[in-house]
Coordinates of C-alpha atoms and ligand atoms in Angstrom, one line a residue:
M247 CA 96.9 136.5 60.4
S248 CA 97.4 138.9 63.3
N249 CA 98.4 137.0 66.4
S250 CA 95.8 138.4 68.9
I251 CA 92.3 139.6 69.2
E252 CA 91.3 142.5 71.4
V253 CA 88.0 141.7 73.1
K254 CA 86.3 144.9 74.0
N255 CA 83.2 145.7 76.1
P256 CA 80.6 147.1 73.7
A257 CA 79.0 149.1 76.5
T258 CA 82.2 151.1 77.3
G259 CA 84.7 150.3 74.5
E260 CA 87.2 149.2 77.2
L261 CA 89.5 146.3 76.6
I262 CA 88.5 143.2 78.5
K263 CA 91.1 140.8 77.3
E264 CA 93.5 140.1 74.5
V265 CA 93.3 136.5 73.3
G266 CA 95.8 134.6 71.1
V267 CA 95.0 133.7 67.5
Q268 CA 96.2 130.4 66.1
T269 CA 98.4 130.4 62.9
A270 CA 97.2 128.4 59.9
E271 CA 99.7 125.7 60.9
E272 CA 98.3 125.5 64.4
I273 CA 94.8 125.2 63.0
H274 CA 95.8 122.4 60.7
H275 CA 97.4 120.7 63.7
A276 CA 94.1 121.1 65.7
I277 CA 92.2 119.6 62.8
E278 CA 94.5 116.6 62.7
K279 CA 94.2 116.1 66.5
G280 CA 90.4 116.3 66.1
H281 CA 90.5 113.7 63.3
M282 CA 92.8 111.4 65.3
E283 CA 90.6 111.7 68.4
F284 CA 87.5 110.8 66.3
K285 CA 88.8 107.2 66.0
R286 CA 88.8 106.9 69.8
W287 CA 85.8 109.1 70.8
S288 CA 83.4 107.5 68.2
K289 CA 84.1 104.2 70.0
V290 CA 83.3 105.5 73.5
N291 CA 80.1 103.8 74.7
A292 CA 77.1 106.0 74.2
H293 CA 76.2 105.8 77.9
E294 CA 79.7 107.1 78.7
R295 CA 79.4 110.0 76.3
S296 CA 76.0 110.8 77.8
K297 CA 77.5 110.9 81.3
L298 CA 80.3 113.1 80.2
L299 CA 77.8 115.6 78.6
K300 CA 75.8 115.6 81.8
A301 CA 79.1 116.4 83.7
W302 CA 79.7 119.3 81.3
S303 CA 76.3 120.7 81.9
H304 CA 76.8 120.4 85.6
K305 CA 80.1 122.3 85.5
I306 CA 78.5 125.1 83.4
Q307 CA 75.6 125.4 85.9
E308 CA 78.1 125.5 88.8
N309 CA 79.8 128.5 87.1
K310 CA 76.9 130.2 85.5
E311 CA 77.1 133.5 87.3
E312 CA 80.7 134.0 86.2
I313 CA 79.9 132.8 82.6
A314 CA 77.0 135.2 82.4
K315 CA 79.2 138.1 83.6
V316 CA 81.8 137.3 80.9
M317 CA 79.0 137.1 78.3
T318 CA 77.6 140.5 79.3
M319 CA 81.0 142.1 79.2
E320 CA 81.9 140.9 75.7
N321 CA 78.4 140.9 74.1
G322 CA 76.6 143.7 76.0
K323 CA 73.3 141.9 76.7
P324 CA 71.7 142.5 80.1
L325 CA 73.0 140.1 82.8
S326 CA 69.5 138.5 83.3
E327 CA 69.6 137.7 79.5
S328 CA 73.1 136.3 79.8
L329 CA 72.0 134.1 82.7
G330 CA 69.0 133.0 80.6
E331 CA 71.3 132.2 77.7
V332 CA 73.6 130.1 80.0
N333 CA 70.5 128.0 81.0
Y334 CA 69.4 127.8 77.4
A335 CA 72.9 126.7 76.3
T336 CA 72.9 124.0 79.0
S337 CA 69.5 122.8 78.0
Y338 CA 71.0 121.7 74.7
I339 CA 73.7 119.7 76.4
D340 CA 71.1 118.1 78.7
W341 CA 68.8 117.2 75.8
Y342 CA 71.6 115.6 73.7
A343 CA 73.0 113.8 76.7
E344 CA 69.7 112.0 76.6
E345 CA 69.7 111.6 72.8
A346 CA 73.2 110.0 72.8
I347 CA 71.6 106.8 74.2
R348 CA 68.7 106.9 71.7
I349 CA 70.6 106.6 68.4
Y350 CA 68.7 103.7 66.9
G351 CA 69.0 101.6 63.8
R352 CA 66.4 99.3 62.3
T353 CA 65.9 96.1 60.4
V354 CA 64.1 96.0 57.0
P355 CA 62.2 93.0 55.8
A356 CA 64.2 91.6 52.8
A357 CA 62.7 90.5 49.6
T358 CA 64.2 87.0 49.8
E359 CA 64.4 84.6 52.8
S360 CA 68.1 84.2 52.5
K361 CA 68.8 87.8 53.2
R362 CA 68.7 90.2 56.2
I363 CA 68.8 94.0 55.9
V364 CA 70.2 96.0 58.9
V365 CA 70.4 99.8 59.0
T366 CA 72.8 101.4 61.5
R367 CA 73.9 105.0 62.2
Q368 CA 77.4 106.1 62.7
P369 CA 79.0 109.5 63.5
I370 CA 80.2 111.4 60.5
G371 CA 83.6 112.4 61.7
L372 CA 85.3 115.7 62.7
V373 CA 82.8 118.6 62.7
A374 CA 83.9 122.3 62.4
A375 CA 81.6 125.0 63.7
I376 CA 81.6 128.8 63.1
T377 CA 79.4 130.7 65.5
P378 CA 78.2 134.3 65.8
W379 CA 78.5 136.9 68.6
N380 CA 74.8 137.3 69.5
F381 CA 74.4 134.0 71.4
P382 CA 78.0 133.1 72.1
A383 CA 77.1 130.2 74.5
A384 CA 73.9 128.6 73.0
M385 CA 74.9 128.8 69.3
M386 CA 78.0 126.7 70.3
T387 CA 76.4 124.2 72.6
R388 CA 73.5 123.4 70.2
K389 CA 76.1 122.3 67.7
A390 CA 78.7 120.7 70.1
A391 CA 76.3 118.8 72.2
P392 CA 74.6 116.8 69.4
A393 CA 78.0 116.3 67.7
L394 CA 79.6 114.8 70.8
A395 CA 76.5 112.8 71.6
A396 CA 76.6 111.3 68.1
G397 CA 80.3 110.4 68.6
C398 CA 81.7 113.1 66.4
T399 CA 84.7 115.3 67.4
F400 CA 84.2 119.0 67.3
I401 CA 86.3 122.2 66.7
V402 CA 84.8 125.7 66.8
K403 CA 85.8 129.2 65.8
A404 CA 83.7 131.8 67.7
A405 CA 83.1 135.3 66.5
E406 CA 86.0 137.7 67.0
D407 CA 83.8 140.0 69.1
T408 CA 82.9 137.3 71.6
P409 CA 85.4 134.5 71.9
L410 CA 85.6 134.5 75.8
T411 CA 82.3 132.7 76.5
T412 CA 83.1 129.9 74.1
M413 CA 86.6 129.5 75.5
T414 CA 85.3 129.3 79.0
L415 CA 82.6 126.7 78.1
I416 CA 85.1 124.5 76.3
E417 CA 87.6 124.6 79.1
L418 CA 84.7 123.5 81.4
A419 CA 84.0 120.6 79.0
H420 CA 87.6 119.5 79.5
D421 CA 87.3 119.9 83.3
A422 CA 84.2 117.6 83.1
G423 CA 86.3 114.9 81.5
I424 CA 85.6 115.3 77.8
P425 CA 88.9 114.6 76.0
K426 CA 90.8 117.8 75.0
D427 CA 90.9 116.8 71.3
A428 CA 87.2 115.8 71.2
I429 CA 86.2 119.5 71.7
Q430 CA 88.5 122.3 70.7
Y431 CA 88.4 126.0 69.9
V432 CA 90.5 128.1 67.6
N433 CA 90.5 131.9 67.4
G434 CA 90.9 133.9 64.3
K435 CA 89.3 135.9 61.6
G436 CA 86.3 134.2 60.0
S437 CA 87.5 134.9 56.4
E438 CA 90.8 133.2 57.2
V439 CA 89.7 130.3 59.4
G440 CA 86.7 129.5 57.2
P441 CA 88.7 128.3 54.1
L442 CA 91.1 126.3 56.4
F443 CA 88.0 124.4 57.6
T444 CA 86.3 124.1 54.2
N445 CA 89.4 123.0 52.4
S446 CA 90.4 120.3 54.9
P447 CA 89.4 116.8 53.8
L448 CA 89.6 115.7 57.4
I449 CA 86.6 117.8 58.3
R450 CA 83.4 116.0 57.3
K451 CA 80.9 118.6 58.3
I452 CA 80.6 122.4 58.6
T453 CA 77.9 123.8 60.9
F454 CA 77.5 127.5 60.8
T455 CA 75.3 130.1 62.4
G456 CA 75.7 133.6 61.0
S457 CA 74.8 135.8 58.1
T458 CA 73.4 134.5 54.8
P459 CA 76.3 135.7 52.6
V460 CA 78.9 134.0 54.7
G461 CA 76.7 130.8 54.8
K462 CA 76.6 130.8 51.0
S463 CA 80.4 131.1 50.8
L464 CA 80.8 128.2 53.2
I465 CA 78.4 126.0 51.2
K466 CA 80.4 126.8 48.1
G467 CA 83.7 126.1 49.9
S468 CA 82.4 122.8 51.2
A469 CA 81.6 121.5 47.7
D470 CA 85.1 120.3 46.7
T471 CA 85.2 117.9 49.6
V472 CA 81.5 117.2 49.6
K473 CA 81.0 118.0 53.3
H474 CA 77.8 117.9 55.1
V475 CA 76.5 121.4 56.0
T476 CA 74.1 122.8 58.5
M477 CA 73.3 126.5 58.0
E478 CA 71.5 128.7 60.5
L479 CA 71.4 132.0 58.6
G480 CA 69.7 135.3 58.7
G481 CA 66.1 136.1 59.2
H482 CA 63.5 138.8 58.7
A483 CA 60.6 137.8 60.9
P484 CA 57.1 139.1 60.3
L485 CA 54.7 139.4 63.2
I486 CA 51.1 139.5 62.2
I487 CA 48.4 140.9 64.5
A488 CA 45.1 139.7 63.2
E489 CA 41.8 141.5 63.6
D490 CA 40.7 139.4 66.6
A491 CA 44.1 139.4 68.4
D492 CA 44.4 139.8 72.2
L493 CA 46.3 143.1 72.0
V494 CA 47.6 143.0 75.6
L495 CA 49.2 139.6 74.8
A496 CA 50.4 140.8 71.4
V497 CA 52.1 143.8 73.0
S498 CA 53.9 141.9 75.7
Q499 CA 55.1 139.1 73.4
T500 CA 56.2 141.6 70.7
I501 CA 58.3 143.4 73.3
I502 CA 60.0 140.1 74.2
S503 CA 60.6 139.1 70.6
K504 CA 61.7 142.5 69.3
Y505 CA 63.9 143.9 72.1
R506 CA 65.7 140.8 73.6
N507 CA 69.4 141.3 73.1
A508 CA 68.7 144.9 71.8
G509 CA 67.0 143.3 68.7
Q510 CA 70.2 141.5 67.8
T511 CA 68.7 138.0 67.3
C512 CA 68.0 136.1 64.1
V513 CA 64.5 135.3 65.1
C514 CA 63.5 138.7 66.4
V515 CA 60.6 140.5 64.8
N516 CA 61.7 142.6 61.9
R517 CA 58.3 143.7 60.6
I518 CA 55.1 144.2 62.5
L519 CA 52.0 143.8 60.4
V520 CA 48.8 145.0 62.1
H521 CA 45.2 144.7 60.9
E522 CA 44.3 148.3 59.8
S523 CA 41.4 148.4 62.3
L524 CA 43.8 147.9 65.2
V525 CA 46.9 149.8 64.2
D526 CA 46.3 152.9 66.3
A527 CA 45.4 151.0 69.5
F528 CA 48.3 148.6 69.0
A529 CA 50.8 151.5 68.3
E530 CA 49.7 153.4 71.4
K531 CA 49.9 150.4 73.8
F532 CA 53.2 149.2 72.2
T533 CA 54.8 152.6 72.4
K534 CA 53.8 152.9 76.1
A535 CA 55.5 149.6 76.8
V536 CA 58.6 150.5 74.8
A537 CA 58.9 153.8 76.8
K538 CA 59.5 151.7 80.0
L539 CA 62.6 149.9 78.5
K540 CA 65.9 151.2 80.0
V541 CA 69.0 151.6 77.9
G542 CA 72.4 151.0 79.5
N543 CA 75.3 148.8 80.5
G544 CA 74.1 145.2 80.8
L545 CA 76.0 144.8 84.1
D546 CA 73.5 147.3 85.6
E547 CA 70.6 145.1 86.8
T548 CA 68.0 147.7 85.8
T549 CA 69.1 147.6 82.1
D550 CA 66.7 146.2 79.5
I551 CA 68.5 147.3 76.3
G552 CA 72.3 147.0 76.0
P553 CA 74.6 148.3 73.3
I554 CA 74.8 147.5 69.7
I555 CA 77.7 145.0 69.2
N556 CA 79.9 147.3 67.0
E557 CA 80.1 150.3 64.7
K558 CA 79.3 148.4 61.6
G559 CA 76.0 147.1 63.2
F560 CA 75.2 150.6 64.4
D561 CA 75.7 152.3 61.0
K562 CA 73.5 149.7 59.3
I563 CA 70.6 150.2 61.8
V564 CA 70.8 154.0 61.6
A565 CA 70.9 153.9 57.7
Q566 CA 67.7 151.8 57.8
I567 CA 66.0 154.3 60.1
N568 CA 67.0 157.2 58.0
D569 CA 66.0 155.5 54.8
A570 CA 62.5 154.8 56.3
L571 CA 62.2 158.4 57.5
E572 CA 63.2 159.8 54.1
K573 CA 60.5 157.6 52.5
G574 CA 57.7 158.8 54.8
A575 CA 57.9 156.7 58.0
E576 CA 57.0 158.4 61.3
V577 CA 58.9 158.0 64.6
L578 CA 56.6 157.1 67.5
I579 CA 59.4 156.8 70.0
G580 CA 63.2 156.5 70.0
N581 CA 65.6 157.3 67.2
K582 CA 68.0 158.5 69.9
Y583 CA 71.6 157.4 70.2
Q584 CA 74.4 157.4 72.7
V585 CA 77.6 157.1 70.7
D586 CA 81.3 157.5 71.1
R587 CA 83.1 156.4 68.0
D588 CA 86.6 157.0 69.5
K589 CA 85.9 155.0 72.6
G590 CA 83.8 152.5 70.6
Y591 CA 80.4 152.3 72.1
F592 CA 77.0 152.5 70.4
F593 CA 73.6 152.6 72.0
I594 CA 70.3 153.0 70.1
H595 CA 67.2 153.7 72.1
P596 CA 64.3 151.4 71.3
T597 CA 62.6 152.9 68.3
V598 CA 59.1 152.4 66.9
L599 CA 58.3 153.5 63.3
K600 CA 54.8 153.9 61.9
N601 CA 53.6 154.2 58.3
V602 CA 56.3 151.9 57.0
D603 CA 55.9 150.4 53.5
A604 CA 57.4 147.9 51.2
S605 CA 59.7 150.4 49.5
M606 CA 61.8 150.9 52.6
D607 CA 65.0 148.9 53.2
I608 CA 63.9 147.9 56.7
M609 CA 61.2 145.8 55.1
Q610 CA 63.7 143.6 53.3
E611 CA 67.1 143.9 55.0
E612 CA 67.8 142.3 58.4
T613 CA 68.0 145.1 60.9
F614 CA 69.6 143.5 63.9
G615 CA 68.7 146.3 66.2
P616 CA 66.0 147.7 68.5
V617 CA 63.8 149.2 65.8
A618 CA 60.2 148.1 65.3
P619 CA 58.6 149.1 62.0
I620 CA 54.8 149.0 61.9
T621 CA 52.8 148.5 58.7
T622 CA 49.2 147.5 58.0
F623 CA 47.1 145.0 56.1
K624 CA 43.5 144.6 55.2
T625 CA 43.1 140.8 54.7
I626 CA 44.9 137.8 56.0
E627 CA 45.9 136.8 52.5
E628 CA 47.6 140.2 52.1
A629 CA 49.4 139.8 55.4
I630 CA 50.7 136.4 54.2
E631 CA 51.9 137.9 50.9
I632 CA 53.8 140.6 52.7
A633 CA 55.2 138.2 55.3
N634 CA 56.5 135.7 52.6
N635 CA 57.9 138.5 50.4
T636 CA 61.6 138.3 51.4
P637 CA 64.3 135.7 50.7
Y638 CA 64.2 134.7 54.3
G639 CA 62.2 132.0 56.1
L640 CA 63.4 131.6 59.6
A641 CA 60.8 132.7 62.2
A642 CA 57.3 134.2 61.9
Y643 CA 54.8 135.1 64.6
F644 CA 51.1 135.8 64.6
F645 CA 48.4 136.7 67.1
T646 CA 44.9 135.5 66.7
E647 CA 42.3 134.0 69.0
N648 CA 40.6 132.3 66.0
Y649 CA 41.8 128.7 65.4
K650 CA 40.8 128.8 61.7
T651 CA 42.8 132.0 61.1
G652 CA 45.7 130.5 63.1
M653 CA 45.8 127.2 61.2
Y654 CA 45.5 129.1 57.9
L655 CA 48.4 131.3 58.8
H656 CA 50.4 128.3 59.9
D657 CA 49.8 126.5 56.6
H658 CA 50.7 129.4 54.4
L659 CA 53.7 131.1 56.1
D660 CA 57.0 129.8 54.6
F661 CA 59.0 129.8 57.8
G662 CA 60.7 127.1 59.8
I663 CA 59.7 128.4 63.2
I664 CA 56.2 129.8 64.0
G665 CA 55.0 131.4 67.2
W666 CA 51.2 131.6 67.6
N667 CA 50.5 133.9 70.4
D668 CA 54.1 133.2 71.4
G669 CA 57.0 135.6 71.1
A670 CA 59.7 133.2 72.4
P671 CA 59.3 129.8 70.7
S672 CA 62.9 128.6 70.8
A673 CA 63.6 125.5 72.9
A674 CA 66.3 122.8 73.0
H675 CA 63.6 120.1 72.5
A676 CA 62.2 121.6 69.3
P677 CA 63.8 121.8 65.8
F678 CA 65.1 125.2 65.1
G679 CA 66.0 126.4 61.6
G680 CA 64.9 128.2 58.5
M681 CA 63.5 127.8 55.0
K682 CA 64.7 129.6 51.8
E683 CA 67.9 131.7 52.3
S684 CA 67.6 131.3 56.1
G685 CA 69.3 128.0 56.1
L686 CA 69.6 124.3 55.7
G687 CA 69.0 121.7 58.4
R688 CA 67.6 121.9 61.9
E689 CA 69.2 122.2 65.4
G690 CA 67.5 121.1 68.5
G691 CA 64.9 118.4 69.1
I692 CA 65.3 114.8 67.8
E693 CA 66.1 116.4 64.4
G694 CA 69.2 118.1 65.7
I695 CA 71.3 115.0 66.1
E696 CA 70.6 113.7 62.6
P697 CA 73.0 115.9 60.7
Y698 CA 75.9 114.3 62.7
L699 CA 75.0 110.8 61.7
E700 CA 75.6 108.7 58.6
T701 CA 73.2 105.9 57.6
K702 CA 74.9 102.6 56.8
Y703 CA 73.0 99.6 55.5
L704 CA 74.1 96.1 55.6
S705 CA 72.7 93.3 53.4
V706 CA 73.6 89.9 54.7
G707 CA 73.0 87.2 52.0
N708 CA 73.3 83.5 51.6
L709 CA 71.5 82.8 54.9
V710 CA 70.1 79.4 55.6
N711 CA 66.6 79.3 57.0
Ligands
NAP860 P1 78.6 136.8 60.3 O1 79.3 138.1 59.9 O2 78.2 135.9 59.2 O3 79.6 136.1 61.3 C1 79.3 134.9 61.9 C2 80.6 134.1 62.1 O4 81.1 133.9 60.8 C3 81.7 134.8 62.9 O5 82.4 133.8 63.6 C4 82.6 135.3 61.8 O6 83.9 135.5 62.2 C5 82.5 134.3 60.8 N1 82.8 134.7 59.4 C6 82.8 136.0 58.9 N2 83.2 136.0 57.6 C7 83.5 134.7 57.3 C8 84.0 134.0 56.2 N3 84.2 134.7 55.0 N4 84.2 132.7 56.2 C9 83.9 132.0 57.3 N5 83.5 132.6 58.5 C10 83.3 133.9 58.5 O7 77.3 137.1 61.1 P2 77.2 138.1 62.4 O8 77.0 139.5 61.9 O9 78.3 137.9 63.3 O10 75.9 137.5 63.0 C11 74.7 137.9 62.8 C12 74.0 137.0 61.7 O11 73.9 135.7 62.2 C13 72.7 137.5 61.4 O12 72.4 137.4 60.0 C14 71.8 136.5 62.1 O13 70.5 136.4 61.6 C15 72.5 135.3 62.0 N6 72.1 134.3 63.1 C16 71.4 133.2 62.7 C17 70.9 132.4 63.7 C18 70.1 131.2 63.3 O14 70.0 130.3 64.1 N7 69.6 131.1 62.1 C19 71.2 132.6 65.0 C20 72.0 133.7 65.4 C21 72.4 134.6 64.4 P3 84.5 136.9 62.6 O15 83.9 137.3 63.8 O16 86.0 136.7 62.7 O17 84.1 137.8 61.4

């Protein structure tokens, strides 16, 4: 392993900070510390764990402007979005601080009078997390908060592009009084740290947010030690605009869903499916709204669209645009770039493509960029068929004013998260996660603490009545 990571600002290519990388031996040591601390932390009273989580949330809120600035510098997203993410990240800690004191068991009526059956829940042990660069705060807290609330200890490896936000948040957890070995970070290359996590018998669970291929490799790697896994993987969200949709609402919500974080979110719209009778009206209104979005450095308060995270991401997006154009798509706006490969910055102006069809890569591959492909459908059944026709099943959106159409779409779309007239459905109090190759398990809501708990059942016999 190299012994440092250069964290660069994707808006300028400038070096922000060099951070140390742990050796394999140091990572083993961190795993052992987390395992040893589990014996103590799991016995800390749930009310005390709840208080410590609340103190962590408070510390983050006290420092939110500074954290948001660090996030914008390493990730590129506009400062207002970074502030929004800090609040979103904190909302998971607040939610699970409350859930910590609601981990209930139950009693089950036994079949004989001389027995009692008692079901209890206990934390599963040391949890290892691997997180992506696109939400460096929230993707970590929505794993760490339920883990700590349940009584598990936690160790995380953040993405190499964005380790600083994670490091800052974890240092604040320690300042708030959460024991140092109960929540730790390590830095390093995913392909090297991943196997150290999966091979360790001391780690009882892997929780991962990132791409589907890496998720599959972590599931395979977890098999030998039969670890629990939670996988928040890639998406390819369809957004359906039905014949009776409120177009003004559909345009404003599609802008939010598509262009937040420059289109680099797992739930962002990847395919816009418009009823054929509305496509011209929608395309005109949508393109006008897109024209108002300003591209630039996220630290500039007027910026709406920041840079693409890195060269690999940029090349993939441009290849998808070019493939669509070669196969007959039309550019309504965008397809402009500001790029300096030597300095290392990559901006793509928000782009809208029309006349997109199923033969184009953009209709199957996750884009992760500010490109909105528009296609059409004739019937709701056809829209559902197109929508379900990828290996992904994370988020889907639809716009309709008709409750029968809405419920029909809800019932037939194979996605874990559905926004009906809503382009921003994520919330700490709701279960987030995907079907099919978009993942396993849910984060958020009452469901989000379950993956950190084991169920134990006690049968007491030979009782005298
Ligand atoms: P990625 O390449 O899978 O990387 C995510 C994390 O995995 C990083 O920390 C990375 O470390 C690590 N990693 C890479 N190769 C690894 C390996 N062989 N073993 C173990 N860890 C490894 O994904 P990304 O491109 O950063 O993130 C975008 C993806 O995340 C998209 O597919 C997106 O849809 C998905 N995502 C999903 C959700 C959700 O909730 N479902 C939310 C956000 C993002 P390095 O940085 O060192 O490579």
